[in-house]
PDB file of C-alpha atoms in Angstrom:
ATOM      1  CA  UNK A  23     138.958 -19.151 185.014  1.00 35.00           C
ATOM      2  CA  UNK A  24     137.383 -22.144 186.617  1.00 32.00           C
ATOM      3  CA  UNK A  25     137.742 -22.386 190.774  1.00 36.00           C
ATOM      4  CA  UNK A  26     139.626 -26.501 189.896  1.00 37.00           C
ATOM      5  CA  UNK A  27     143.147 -26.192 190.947  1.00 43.00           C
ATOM      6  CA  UNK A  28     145.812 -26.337 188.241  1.00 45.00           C
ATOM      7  CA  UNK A  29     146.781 -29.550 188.806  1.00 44.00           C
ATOM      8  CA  UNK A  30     143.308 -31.264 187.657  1.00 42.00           C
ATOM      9  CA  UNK A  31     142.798 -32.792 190.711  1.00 42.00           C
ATOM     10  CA  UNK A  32     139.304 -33.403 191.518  1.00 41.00           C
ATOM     11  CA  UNK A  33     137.438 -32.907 195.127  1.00 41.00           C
ATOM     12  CA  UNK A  34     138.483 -36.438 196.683  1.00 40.00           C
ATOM     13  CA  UNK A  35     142.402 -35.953 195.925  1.00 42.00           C
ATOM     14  CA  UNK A  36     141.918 -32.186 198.311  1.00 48.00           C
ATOM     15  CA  UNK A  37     143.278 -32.170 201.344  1.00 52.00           C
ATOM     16  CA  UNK A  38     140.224 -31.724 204.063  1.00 63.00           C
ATOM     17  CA  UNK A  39     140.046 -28.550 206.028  1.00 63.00           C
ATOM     18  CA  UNK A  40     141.153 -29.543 209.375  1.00 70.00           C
ATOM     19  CA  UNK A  41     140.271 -26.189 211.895  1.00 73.00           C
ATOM     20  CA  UNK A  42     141.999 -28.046 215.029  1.00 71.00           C
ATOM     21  CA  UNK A  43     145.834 -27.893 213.882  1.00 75.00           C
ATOM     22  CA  UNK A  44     146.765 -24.015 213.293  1.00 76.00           C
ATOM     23  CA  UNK A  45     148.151 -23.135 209.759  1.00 71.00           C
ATOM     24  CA  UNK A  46     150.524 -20.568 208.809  1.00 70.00           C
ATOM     25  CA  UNK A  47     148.507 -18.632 205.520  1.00 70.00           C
ATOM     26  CA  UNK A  48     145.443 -18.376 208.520  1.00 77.00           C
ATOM     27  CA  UNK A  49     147.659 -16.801 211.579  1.00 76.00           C
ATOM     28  CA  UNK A  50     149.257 -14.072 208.761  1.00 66.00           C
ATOM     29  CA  UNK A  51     145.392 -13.185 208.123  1.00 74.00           C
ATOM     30  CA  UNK A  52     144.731 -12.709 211.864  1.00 76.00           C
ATOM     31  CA  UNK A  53     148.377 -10.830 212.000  1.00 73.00           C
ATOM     32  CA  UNK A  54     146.812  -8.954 208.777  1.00 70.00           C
ATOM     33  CA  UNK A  55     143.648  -8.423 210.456  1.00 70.00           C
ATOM     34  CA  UNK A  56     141.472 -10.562 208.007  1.00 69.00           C
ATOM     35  CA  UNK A  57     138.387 -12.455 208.935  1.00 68.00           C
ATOM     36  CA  UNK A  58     139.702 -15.625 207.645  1.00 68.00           C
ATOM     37  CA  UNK A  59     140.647 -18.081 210.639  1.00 73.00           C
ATOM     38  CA  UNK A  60     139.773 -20.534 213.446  1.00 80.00           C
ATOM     39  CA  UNK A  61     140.241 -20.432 217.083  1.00 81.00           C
ATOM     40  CA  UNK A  62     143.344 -22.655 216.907  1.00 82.00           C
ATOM     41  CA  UNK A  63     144.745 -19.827 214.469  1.00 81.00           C
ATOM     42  CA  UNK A  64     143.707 -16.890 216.371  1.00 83.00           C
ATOM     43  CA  UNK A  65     145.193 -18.759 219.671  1.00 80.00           C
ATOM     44  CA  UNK A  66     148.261 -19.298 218.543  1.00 80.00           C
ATOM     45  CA  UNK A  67     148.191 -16.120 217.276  1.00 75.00           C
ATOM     46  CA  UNK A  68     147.432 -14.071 219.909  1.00 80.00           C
ATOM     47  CA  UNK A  69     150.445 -16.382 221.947  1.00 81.00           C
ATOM     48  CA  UNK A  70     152.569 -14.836 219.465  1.00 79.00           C
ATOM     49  CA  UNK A  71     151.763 -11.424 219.309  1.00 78.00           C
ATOM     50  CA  UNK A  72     151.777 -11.060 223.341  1.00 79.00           C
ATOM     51  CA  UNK A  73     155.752 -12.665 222.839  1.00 78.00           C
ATOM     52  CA  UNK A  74     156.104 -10.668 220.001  1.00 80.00           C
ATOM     53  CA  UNK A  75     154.366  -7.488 219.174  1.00 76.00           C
ATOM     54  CA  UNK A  76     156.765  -6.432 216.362  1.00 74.00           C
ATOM     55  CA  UNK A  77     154.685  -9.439 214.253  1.00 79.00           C
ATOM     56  CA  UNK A  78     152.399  -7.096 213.434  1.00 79.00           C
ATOM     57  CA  UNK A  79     154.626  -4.643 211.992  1.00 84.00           C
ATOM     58  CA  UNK A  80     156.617  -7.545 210.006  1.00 86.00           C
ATOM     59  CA  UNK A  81     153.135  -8.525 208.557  1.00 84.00           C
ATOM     60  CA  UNK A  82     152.178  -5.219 207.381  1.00 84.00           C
ATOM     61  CA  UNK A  83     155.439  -4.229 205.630  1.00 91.00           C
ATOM     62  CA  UNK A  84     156.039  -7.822 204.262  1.00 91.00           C
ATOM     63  CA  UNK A  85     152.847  -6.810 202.456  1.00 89.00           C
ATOM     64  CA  UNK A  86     154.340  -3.092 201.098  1.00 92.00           C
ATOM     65  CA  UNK A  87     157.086  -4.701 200.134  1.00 96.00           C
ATOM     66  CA  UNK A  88     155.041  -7.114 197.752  1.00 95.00           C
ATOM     67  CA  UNK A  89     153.170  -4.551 196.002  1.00 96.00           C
ATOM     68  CA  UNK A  90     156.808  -2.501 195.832  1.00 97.00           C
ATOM     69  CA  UNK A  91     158.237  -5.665 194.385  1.00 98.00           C
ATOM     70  CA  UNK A  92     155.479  -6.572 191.730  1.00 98.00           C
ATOM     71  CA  UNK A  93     155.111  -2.809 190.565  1.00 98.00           C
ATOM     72  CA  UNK A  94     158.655  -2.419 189.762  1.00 98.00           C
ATOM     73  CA  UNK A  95     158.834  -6.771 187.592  1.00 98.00           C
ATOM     74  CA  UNK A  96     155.689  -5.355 186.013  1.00 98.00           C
ATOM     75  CA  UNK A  97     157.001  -2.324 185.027  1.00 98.00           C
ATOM     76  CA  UNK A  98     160.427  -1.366 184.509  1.00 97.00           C
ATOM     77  CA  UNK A  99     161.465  -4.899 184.400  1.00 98.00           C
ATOM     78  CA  UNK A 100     158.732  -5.747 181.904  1.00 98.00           C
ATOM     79  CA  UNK A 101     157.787  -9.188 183.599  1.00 98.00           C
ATOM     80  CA  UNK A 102     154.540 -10.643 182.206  1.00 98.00           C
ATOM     81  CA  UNK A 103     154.640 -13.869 184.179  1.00 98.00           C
ATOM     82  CA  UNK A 104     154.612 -14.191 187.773  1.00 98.00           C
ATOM     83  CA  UNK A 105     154.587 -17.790 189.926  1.00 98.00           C
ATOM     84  CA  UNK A 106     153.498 -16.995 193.677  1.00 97.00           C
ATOM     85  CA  UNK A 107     154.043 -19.966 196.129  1.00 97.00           C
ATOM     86  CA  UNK A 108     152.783 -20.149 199.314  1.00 90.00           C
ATOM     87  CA  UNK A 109     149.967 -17.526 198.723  1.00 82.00           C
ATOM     88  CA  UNK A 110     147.898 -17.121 201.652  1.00 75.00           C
ATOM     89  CA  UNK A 111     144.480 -15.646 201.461  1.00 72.00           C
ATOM     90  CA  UNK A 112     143.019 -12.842 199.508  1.00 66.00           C
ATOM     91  CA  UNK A 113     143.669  -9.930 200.502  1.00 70.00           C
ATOM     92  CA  UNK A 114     144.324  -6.261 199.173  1.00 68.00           C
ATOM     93  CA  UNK A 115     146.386  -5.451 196.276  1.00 82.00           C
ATOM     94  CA  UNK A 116     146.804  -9.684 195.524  1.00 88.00           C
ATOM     95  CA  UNK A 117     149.842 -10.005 193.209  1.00 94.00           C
ATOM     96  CA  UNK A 118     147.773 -10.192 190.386  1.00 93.00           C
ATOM     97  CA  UNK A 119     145.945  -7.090 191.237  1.00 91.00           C
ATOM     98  CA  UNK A 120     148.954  -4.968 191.292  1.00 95.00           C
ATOM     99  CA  UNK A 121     150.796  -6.771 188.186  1.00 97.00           C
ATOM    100  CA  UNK A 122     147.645  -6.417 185.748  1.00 96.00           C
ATOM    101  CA  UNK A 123     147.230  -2.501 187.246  1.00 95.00           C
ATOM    102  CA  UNK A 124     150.740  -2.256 185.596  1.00 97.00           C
ATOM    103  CA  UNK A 125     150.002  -4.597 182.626  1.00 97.00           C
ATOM    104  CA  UNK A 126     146.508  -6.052 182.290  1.00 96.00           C
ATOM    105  CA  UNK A 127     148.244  -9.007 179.982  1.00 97.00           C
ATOM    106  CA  UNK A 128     150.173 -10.186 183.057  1.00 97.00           C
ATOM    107  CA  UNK A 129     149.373 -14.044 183.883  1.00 97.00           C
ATOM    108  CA  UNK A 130     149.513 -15.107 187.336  1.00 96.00           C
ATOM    109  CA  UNK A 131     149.682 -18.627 189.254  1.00 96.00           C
ATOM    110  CA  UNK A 132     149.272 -18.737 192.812  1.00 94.00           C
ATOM    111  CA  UNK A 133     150.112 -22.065 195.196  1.00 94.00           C
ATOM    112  CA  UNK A 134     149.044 -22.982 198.402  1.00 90.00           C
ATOM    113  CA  UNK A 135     148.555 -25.334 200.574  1.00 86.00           C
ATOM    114  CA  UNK A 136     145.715 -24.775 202.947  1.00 78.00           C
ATOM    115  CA  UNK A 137     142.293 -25.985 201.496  1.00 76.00           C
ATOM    116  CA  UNK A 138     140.792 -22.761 202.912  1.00 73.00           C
ATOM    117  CA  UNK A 139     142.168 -20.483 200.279  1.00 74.00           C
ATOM    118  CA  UNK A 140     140.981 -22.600 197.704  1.00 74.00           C
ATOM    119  CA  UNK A 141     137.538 -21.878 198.608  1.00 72.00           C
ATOM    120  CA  UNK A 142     138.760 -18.276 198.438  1.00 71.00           C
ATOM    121  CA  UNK A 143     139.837 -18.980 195.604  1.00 71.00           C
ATOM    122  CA  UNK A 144     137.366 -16.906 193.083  1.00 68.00           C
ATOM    123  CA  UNK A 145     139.110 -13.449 194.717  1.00 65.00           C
ATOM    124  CA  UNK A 146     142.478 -14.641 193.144  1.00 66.00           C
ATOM    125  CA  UNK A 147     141.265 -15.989 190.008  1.00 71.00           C
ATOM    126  CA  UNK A 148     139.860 -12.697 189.005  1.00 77.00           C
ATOM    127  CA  UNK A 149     141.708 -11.566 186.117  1.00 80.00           C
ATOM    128  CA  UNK A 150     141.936  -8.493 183.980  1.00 78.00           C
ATOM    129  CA  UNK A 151     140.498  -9.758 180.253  1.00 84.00           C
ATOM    130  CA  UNK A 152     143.803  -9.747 178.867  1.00 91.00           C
ATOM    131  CA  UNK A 153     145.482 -11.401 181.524  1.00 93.00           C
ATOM    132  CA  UNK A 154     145.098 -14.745 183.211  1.00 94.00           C
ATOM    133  CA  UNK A 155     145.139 -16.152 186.933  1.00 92.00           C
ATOM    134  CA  UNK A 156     145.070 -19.612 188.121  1.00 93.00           C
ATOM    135  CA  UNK A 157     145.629 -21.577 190.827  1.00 91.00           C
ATOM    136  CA  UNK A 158     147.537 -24.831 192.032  1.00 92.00           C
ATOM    137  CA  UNK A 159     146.920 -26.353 195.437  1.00 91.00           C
ATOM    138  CA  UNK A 160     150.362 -27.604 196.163  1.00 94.00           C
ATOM    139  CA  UNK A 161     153.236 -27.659 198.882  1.00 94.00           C
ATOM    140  CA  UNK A 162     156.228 -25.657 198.070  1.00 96.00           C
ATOM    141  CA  UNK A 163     157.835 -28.686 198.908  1.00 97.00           C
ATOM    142  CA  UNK A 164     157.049 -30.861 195.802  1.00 97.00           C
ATOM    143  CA  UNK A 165     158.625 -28.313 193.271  1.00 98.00           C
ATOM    144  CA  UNK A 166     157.911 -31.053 190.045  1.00 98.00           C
ATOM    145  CA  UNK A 167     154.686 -30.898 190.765  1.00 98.00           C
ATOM    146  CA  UNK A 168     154.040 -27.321 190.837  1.00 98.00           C
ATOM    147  CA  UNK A 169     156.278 -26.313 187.550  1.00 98.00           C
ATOM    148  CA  UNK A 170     154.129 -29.105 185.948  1.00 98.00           C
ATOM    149  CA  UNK A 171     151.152 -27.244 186.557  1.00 97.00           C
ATOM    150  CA  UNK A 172     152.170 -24.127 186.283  1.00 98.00           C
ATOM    151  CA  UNK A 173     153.540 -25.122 182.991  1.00 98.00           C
ATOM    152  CA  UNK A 174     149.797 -25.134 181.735  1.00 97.00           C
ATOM    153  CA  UNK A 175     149.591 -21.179 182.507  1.00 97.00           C
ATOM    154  CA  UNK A 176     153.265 -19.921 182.193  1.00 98.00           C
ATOM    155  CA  UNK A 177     155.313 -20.284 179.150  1.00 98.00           C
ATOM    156  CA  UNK A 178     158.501 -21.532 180.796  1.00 98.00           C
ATOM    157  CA  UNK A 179     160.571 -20.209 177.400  1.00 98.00           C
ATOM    158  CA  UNK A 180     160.335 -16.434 178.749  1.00 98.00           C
ATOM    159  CA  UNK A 181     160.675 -14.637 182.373  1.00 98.00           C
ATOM    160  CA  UNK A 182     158.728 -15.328 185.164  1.00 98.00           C
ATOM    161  CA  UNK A 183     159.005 -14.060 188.415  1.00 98.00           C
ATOM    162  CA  UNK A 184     159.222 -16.512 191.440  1.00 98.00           C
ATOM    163  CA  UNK A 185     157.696 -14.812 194.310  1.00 98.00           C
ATOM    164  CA  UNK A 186     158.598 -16.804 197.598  1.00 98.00           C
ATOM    165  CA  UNK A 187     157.171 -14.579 200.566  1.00 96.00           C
ATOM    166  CA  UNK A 188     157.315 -15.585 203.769  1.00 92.00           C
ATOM    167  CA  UNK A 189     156.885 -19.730 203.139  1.00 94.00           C
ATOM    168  CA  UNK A 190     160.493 -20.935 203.115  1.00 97.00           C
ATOM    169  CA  UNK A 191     160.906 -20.765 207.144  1.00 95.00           C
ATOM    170  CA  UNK A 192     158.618 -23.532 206.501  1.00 93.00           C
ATOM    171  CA  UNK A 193     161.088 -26.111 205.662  1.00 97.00           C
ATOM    172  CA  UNK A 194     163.268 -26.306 208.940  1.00 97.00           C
ATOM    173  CA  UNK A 195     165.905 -28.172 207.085  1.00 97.00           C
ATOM    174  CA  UNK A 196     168.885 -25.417 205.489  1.00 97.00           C
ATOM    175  CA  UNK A 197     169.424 -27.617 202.819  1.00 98.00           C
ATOM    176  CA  UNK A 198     166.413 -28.963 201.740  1.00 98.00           C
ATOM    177  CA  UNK A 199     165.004 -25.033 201.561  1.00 98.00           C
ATOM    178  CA  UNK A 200     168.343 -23.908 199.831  1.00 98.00           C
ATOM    179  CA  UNK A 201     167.117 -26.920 197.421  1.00 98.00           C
ATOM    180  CA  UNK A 202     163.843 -26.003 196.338  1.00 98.00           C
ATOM    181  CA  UNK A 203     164.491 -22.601 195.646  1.00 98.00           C
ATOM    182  CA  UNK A 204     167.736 -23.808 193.167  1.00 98.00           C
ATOM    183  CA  UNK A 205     165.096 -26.550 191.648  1.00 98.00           C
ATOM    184  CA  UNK A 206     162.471 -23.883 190.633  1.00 98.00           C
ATOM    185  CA  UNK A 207     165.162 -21.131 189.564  1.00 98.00           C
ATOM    186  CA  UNK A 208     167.131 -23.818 187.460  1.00 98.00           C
ATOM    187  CA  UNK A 209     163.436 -24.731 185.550  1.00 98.00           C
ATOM    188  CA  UNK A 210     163.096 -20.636 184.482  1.00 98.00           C
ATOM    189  CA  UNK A 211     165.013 -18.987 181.677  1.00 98.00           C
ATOM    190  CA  UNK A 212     167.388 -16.425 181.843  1.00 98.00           C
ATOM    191  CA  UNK A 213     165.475 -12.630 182.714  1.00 98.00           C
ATOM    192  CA  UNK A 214     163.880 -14.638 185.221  1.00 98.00           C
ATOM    193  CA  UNK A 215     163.489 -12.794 188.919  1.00 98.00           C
ATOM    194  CA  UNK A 216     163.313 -14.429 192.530  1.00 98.00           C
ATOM    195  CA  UNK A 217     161.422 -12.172 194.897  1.00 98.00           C
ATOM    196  CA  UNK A 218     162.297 -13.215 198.550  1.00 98.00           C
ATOM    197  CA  UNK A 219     161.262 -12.780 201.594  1.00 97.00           C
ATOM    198  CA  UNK A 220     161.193 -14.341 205.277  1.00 96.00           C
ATOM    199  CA  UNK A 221     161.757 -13.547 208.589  1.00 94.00           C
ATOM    200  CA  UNK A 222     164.862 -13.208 210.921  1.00 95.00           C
ATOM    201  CA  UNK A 223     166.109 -11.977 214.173  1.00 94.00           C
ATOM    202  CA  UNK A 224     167.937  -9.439 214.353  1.00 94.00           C
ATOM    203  CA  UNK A 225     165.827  -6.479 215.546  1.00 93.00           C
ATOM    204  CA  UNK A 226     164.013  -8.352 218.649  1.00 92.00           C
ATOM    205  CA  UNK A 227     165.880 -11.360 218.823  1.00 93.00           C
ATOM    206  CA  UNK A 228     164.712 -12.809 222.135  1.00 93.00           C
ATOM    207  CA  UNK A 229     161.256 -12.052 221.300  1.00 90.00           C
ATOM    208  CA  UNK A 230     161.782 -13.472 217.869  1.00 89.00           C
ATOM    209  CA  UNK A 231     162.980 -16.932 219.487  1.00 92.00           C
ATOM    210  CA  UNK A 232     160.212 -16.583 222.160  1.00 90.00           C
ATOM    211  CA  UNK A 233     157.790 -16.665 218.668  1.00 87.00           C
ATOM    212  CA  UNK A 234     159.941 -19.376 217.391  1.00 89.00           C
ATOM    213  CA  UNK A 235     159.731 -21.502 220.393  1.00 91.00           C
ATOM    214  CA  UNK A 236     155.781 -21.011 220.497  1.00 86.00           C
ATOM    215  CA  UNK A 237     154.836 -21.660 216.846  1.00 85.00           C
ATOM    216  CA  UNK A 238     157.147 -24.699 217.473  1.00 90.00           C
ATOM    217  CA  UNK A 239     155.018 -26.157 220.202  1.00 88.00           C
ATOM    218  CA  UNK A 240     152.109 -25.122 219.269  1.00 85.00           C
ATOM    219  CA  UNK A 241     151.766 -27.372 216.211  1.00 85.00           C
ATOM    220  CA  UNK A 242     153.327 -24.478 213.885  1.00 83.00           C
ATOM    221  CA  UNK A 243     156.987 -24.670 213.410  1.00 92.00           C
ATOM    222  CA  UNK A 244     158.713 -21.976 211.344  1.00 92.00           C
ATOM    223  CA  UNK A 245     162.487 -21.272 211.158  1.00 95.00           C
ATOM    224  CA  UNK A 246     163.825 -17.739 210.930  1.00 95.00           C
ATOM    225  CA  UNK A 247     167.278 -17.526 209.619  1.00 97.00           C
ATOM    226  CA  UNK A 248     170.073 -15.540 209.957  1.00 97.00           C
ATOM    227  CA  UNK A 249     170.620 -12.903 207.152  1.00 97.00           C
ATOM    228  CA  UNK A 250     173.936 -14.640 206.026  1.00 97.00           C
ATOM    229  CA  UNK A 251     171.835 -17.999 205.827  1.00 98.00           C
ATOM    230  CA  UNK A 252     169.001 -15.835 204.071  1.00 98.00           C
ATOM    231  CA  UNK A 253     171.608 -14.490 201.404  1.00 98.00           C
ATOM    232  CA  UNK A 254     172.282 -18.116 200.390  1.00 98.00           C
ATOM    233  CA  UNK A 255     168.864 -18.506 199.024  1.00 98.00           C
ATOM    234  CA  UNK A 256     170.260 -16.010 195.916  1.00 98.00           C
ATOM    235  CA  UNK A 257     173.396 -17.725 195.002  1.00 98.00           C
ATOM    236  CA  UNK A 258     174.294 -17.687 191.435  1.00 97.00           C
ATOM    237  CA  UNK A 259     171.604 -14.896 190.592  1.00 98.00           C
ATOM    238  CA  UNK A 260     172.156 -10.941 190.727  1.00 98.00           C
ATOM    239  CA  UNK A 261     170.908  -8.777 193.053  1.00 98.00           C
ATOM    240  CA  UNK A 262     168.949  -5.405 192.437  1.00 98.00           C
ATOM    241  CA  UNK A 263     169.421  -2.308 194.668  1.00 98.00           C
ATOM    242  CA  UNK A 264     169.401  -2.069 196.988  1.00 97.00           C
ATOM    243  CA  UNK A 265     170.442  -6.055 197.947  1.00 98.00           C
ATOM    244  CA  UNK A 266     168.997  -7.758 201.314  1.00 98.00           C
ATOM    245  CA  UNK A 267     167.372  -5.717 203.409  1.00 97.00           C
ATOM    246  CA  UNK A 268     164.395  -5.406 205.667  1.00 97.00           C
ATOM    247  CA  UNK A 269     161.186  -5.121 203.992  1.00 97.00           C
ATOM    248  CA  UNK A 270     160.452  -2.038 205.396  1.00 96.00           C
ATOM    249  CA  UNK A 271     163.355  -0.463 203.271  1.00 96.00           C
ATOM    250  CA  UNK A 272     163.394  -2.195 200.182  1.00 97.00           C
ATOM    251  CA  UNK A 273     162.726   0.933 197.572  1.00 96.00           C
ATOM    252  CA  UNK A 274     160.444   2.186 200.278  1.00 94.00           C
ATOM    253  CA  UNK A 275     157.972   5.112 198.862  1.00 86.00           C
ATOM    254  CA  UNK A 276     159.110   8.775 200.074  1.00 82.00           C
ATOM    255  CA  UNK A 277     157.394   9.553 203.417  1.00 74.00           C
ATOM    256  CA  UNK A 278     157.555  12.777 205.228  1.00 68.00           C
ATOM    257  CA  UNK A 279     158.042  10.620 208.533  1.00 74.00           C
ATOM    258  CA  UNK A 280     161.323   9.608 206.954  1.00 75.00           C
ATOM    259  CA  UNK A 281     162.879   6.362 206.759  1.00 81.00           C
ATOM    260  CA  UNK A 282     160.996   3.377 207.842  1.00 83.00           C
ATOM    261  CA  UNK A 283     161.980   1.590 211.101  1.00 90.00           C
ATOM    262  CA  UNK A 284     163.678  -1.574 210.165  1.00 94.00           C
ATOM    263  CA  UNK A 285     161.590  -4.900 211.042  1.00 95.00           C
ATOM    264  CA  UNK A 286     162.468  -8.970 211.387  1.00 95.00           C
ATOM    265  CA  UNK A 287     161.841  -9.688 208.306  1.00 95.00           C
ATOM    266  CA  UNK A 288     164.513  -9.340 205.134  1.00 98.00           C
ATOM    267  CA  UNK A 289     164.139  -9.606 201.355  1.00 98.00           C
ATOM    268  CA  UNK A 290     165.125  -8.863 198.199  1.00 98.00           C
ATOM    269  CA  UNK A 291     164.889  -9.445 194.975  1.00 98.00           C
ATOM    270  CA  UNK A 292     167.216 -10.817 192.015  1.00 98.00           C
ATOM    271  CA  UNK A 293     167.377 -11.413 188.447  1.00 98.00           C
ATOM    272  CA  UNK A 294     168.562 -14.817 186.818  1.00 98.00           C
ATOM    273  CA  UNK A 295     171.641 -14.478 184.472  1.00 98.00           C
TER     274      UNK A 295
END
């Protein structure tokens, strides 16, 4: 597949890489312990981290939790068709590593909105023969705009899975996030799946608001909700086992260590009527 996002737009309509505000896909690869950020990311960063240690933790399992997720669409589900927004940069076991593993004839869109994984792009647009990847530089806030492109990949008239990990604190406002999510789910037929995840504060919650507070003055704002206000986001769709839950115990693999400590961060993942 060709590096040009999805969406046809050519080099002047990209937004320009600007290193001097921190962005959220570049402080989870410092959290992730990638090479891929700027001093303003790793700053920020490390501000959080000192607050908030357990970030870390939340990183790393918000990434088992992925492959966990996408192993079990791919397989037992039989998903073919899987729409990740807010994709950050490459990294290990990408979504449409693990899917094609399962099913080389999976096809994959990513979105994102940081110019620097689109010149990282060529990691996530390499695709298993039978299978396709692409990719849409986009803000999961314009929702017609990425199912247009998308569109041009994913054959709206069967499942897809709408992977939404860790992006939606993003939009501070309740019901504008609530919104989004209902606008993409209503454009995907029935056997559809929402895969969900974002953080909270239950576990450490004065260190989680310390992060809050941080991110939020440091140019980075990102809103962790409660898990009642997290719940919302799968109205009208059913639940698998075992429901919401932290990330670090959603169908976790057997471990002689037992079960994994809980973290701020819940998910889960639900199929559309």
């Amino acid at each position: 597949m060709s590096e040009v996002p999805a969406d046809g737009s050519g080099e002047e309509h990209r937004p320009k890489l600007d290193t001097s505000v921190p962005h959220s896909a570049r402080i989870w690869n410092y959290f992730l312990g990638g090479k891929d950020h700027f001093t303003v990311d790793r700053e920020l960063g490390q501000q959080i981290r000192q607050a908030y240690p357990g970030i870390v933790d939340i990183a790393r399992q918000s990434r088992g939790f992925l492959g966990r997720a996408v192993r079990h669409l791919a397989g037992e589900a039989g998903i073919r068709q899987f729409l990740d927004i807010g994709t950050g940069l490459p990294t290990a076991d990408n979504t449409h590593q693990v899917a094609q593993r399962v099913a080389p004839e999976s096809r994959i869109v990513y979105v994102d909105n940081d110019p620097l994984v689109l010149v990282h792009a060529n990691a996530l647009l390499t695709s298993s023969p039978p299978g396709v990847t692409d990719y849409i530089e986009a803000d999961v806030r314009e929702p017609d705009k990425i199912l247009r492109a998308a569109s041009k990949t994913l054959d709206f008239d069967r499942p897809v899975a709408l992977m939404l990990l860790g992006i939606m604190g993003q939009v501070l406002d309740d019901d504008e996030a609530y919104g989004i999510v209902r606008h993409l789910m209503d454009a995907l037929p029935s056997g559809s799946h929402l895969v969900f995840e974002d953080g909270t504060k239950v576990v450490a919650p004065e260190a989680a608001d310390e992060a809050e507070r941080i991110r939020a003055e440091g140019g980075d704002p990102y809103r962790l909700r409660t898990p009642e206000q997290f719940a919302r986001f799968f109205d009208g769709l059913t639940l698998l086992e075992p429901g919401v839950v932290s990330v670090s115990r959603w169908r976790p693999e057997p471990s002689q260590f037992g079960e994994a400590p809980e973290v701020d961060a819940l998910c889960g993942v639900a199929r559309k009527p």
